[in-house]
Amino acid sequence: MAFIDGLNHGEPTAPECTGGFGKISMARTRILQGSQLQVNGLSKGEHVFECCIHPWMRVKVELK
């Protein structure tokens, strides 16, 4: 899997994304266009999510 550094705004790619969908744990997180993924069991606090195909697509979620 290749990443376009210029689009990642200098941010490092998440280590979890190394190996792409060749890793079973990564393939299970794949979200098809128009679908959704529910994440359960997160603790209170800040959680960061990143698209491994488009690493400049990131979101921070704060659970209170």
Short mmCIF file of C-alpha atoms in Angstrom, two decimals:
data_model
loop_
_atom_site.label_atom_id
_atom_site.label_comp_id
_atom_site.label_asym_id
_atom_site.label_seq_id
_atom_site.Cartn_x
_atom_site.Cartn_y
_atom_site.Cartn_z
CA MET A 1 0.00 0.00 0.00
CA ALA A 2 1.43 3.37 -0.97
CA PHE A 3 0.70 6.64 0.77
CA ILE A 4 0.92 10.14 -0.69
CA ASP A 5 2.93 12.06 1.90
CA GLY A 6 1.85 15.49 0.64
CA LEU A 7 -1.80 14.69 1.30
CA ASN A 8 -1.03 13.48 4.82
CA HIS A 9 0.00 17.02 5.84
CA GLY A 10 3.24 15.78 7.40
CA GLU A 11 1.42 13.46 9.81
CA PRO A 12 2.80 9.95 10.15
CA THR A 13 0.60 7.10 8.98
CA ALA A 14 -0.93 5.14 11.85
CA PRO A 15 1.17 2.03 12.57
CA GLU A 16 -2.02 -0.05 12.53
CA CYS A 17 -2.33 0.69 8.80
CA THR A 18 0.99 -0.93 7.91
CA GLY A 19 0.31 -3.95 5.73
CA GLY A 20 -3.10 -2.70 4.59
CA PHE A 21 -5.97 -5.10 4.06
CA GLY A 22 -3.52 -8.01 3.89
CA LYS A 23 -3.82 -8.08 7.70
CA ILE A 24 -7.04 -9.71 8.93
CA SER A 25 -7.43 -7.20 11.77
CA MET A 26 -7.23 -4.37 9.23
CA ALA A 27 -9.57 -6.02 6.72
CA ARG A 28 -12.27 -6.31 9.40
CA THR A 29 -12.36 -2.52 9.73
CA ARG A 30 -13.10 -1.95 6.05
CA ILE A 31 -16.14 0.25 5.55
CA LEU A 32 -17.78 0.15 2.13
CA GLN A 33 -19.11 3.37 0.63
CA GLY A 34 -22.50 4.22 2.11
CA SER A 35 -22.16 1.80 5.04
CA GLN A 36 -21.18 2.28 8.67
CA LEU A 37 -19.15 0.66 11.42
CA GLN A 38 -20.17 0.66 15.07
CA VAL A 39 -17.37 0.64 17.62
CA ASN A 40 -18.36 -0.65 21.05
CA GLY A 41 -16.57 -0.76 24.37
CA LEU A 42 -14.57 2.45 24.07
CA SER A 43 -13.57 4.08 27.34
CA LYS A 44 -14.25 7.72 28.23
CA GLY A 45 -11.75 10.06 26.71
CA GLU A 46 -10.40 11.00 23.29
CA HIS A 47 -10.17 8.43 20.50
CA VAL A 48 -8.53 9.05 17.12
CA PHE A 49 -9.60 7.30 13.91
CA GLU A 50 -7.80 7.37 10.56
CA CYS A 51 -8.67 6.06 7.12
CA CYS A 52 -5.83 3.74 6.13
CA ILE A 53 -6.50 4.24 2.42
CA HIS A 54 -6.78 8.04 2.72
CA PRO A 55 -4.62 8.80 5.81
CA TRP A 56 -5.37 12.53 5.66
CA MET A 57 -8.96 11.63 6.56
CA ARG A 58 -8.94 11.66 10.36
CA VAL A 59 -11.42 12.29 13.16
CA LYS A 60 -11.15 12.71 16.92
CA VAL A 61 -14.07 11.57 19.04
CA GLU A 62 -14.40 12.53 22.70
CA LEU A 63 -16.54 10.25 24.85
CA LYS A 64 -17.77 11.83 28.05
#
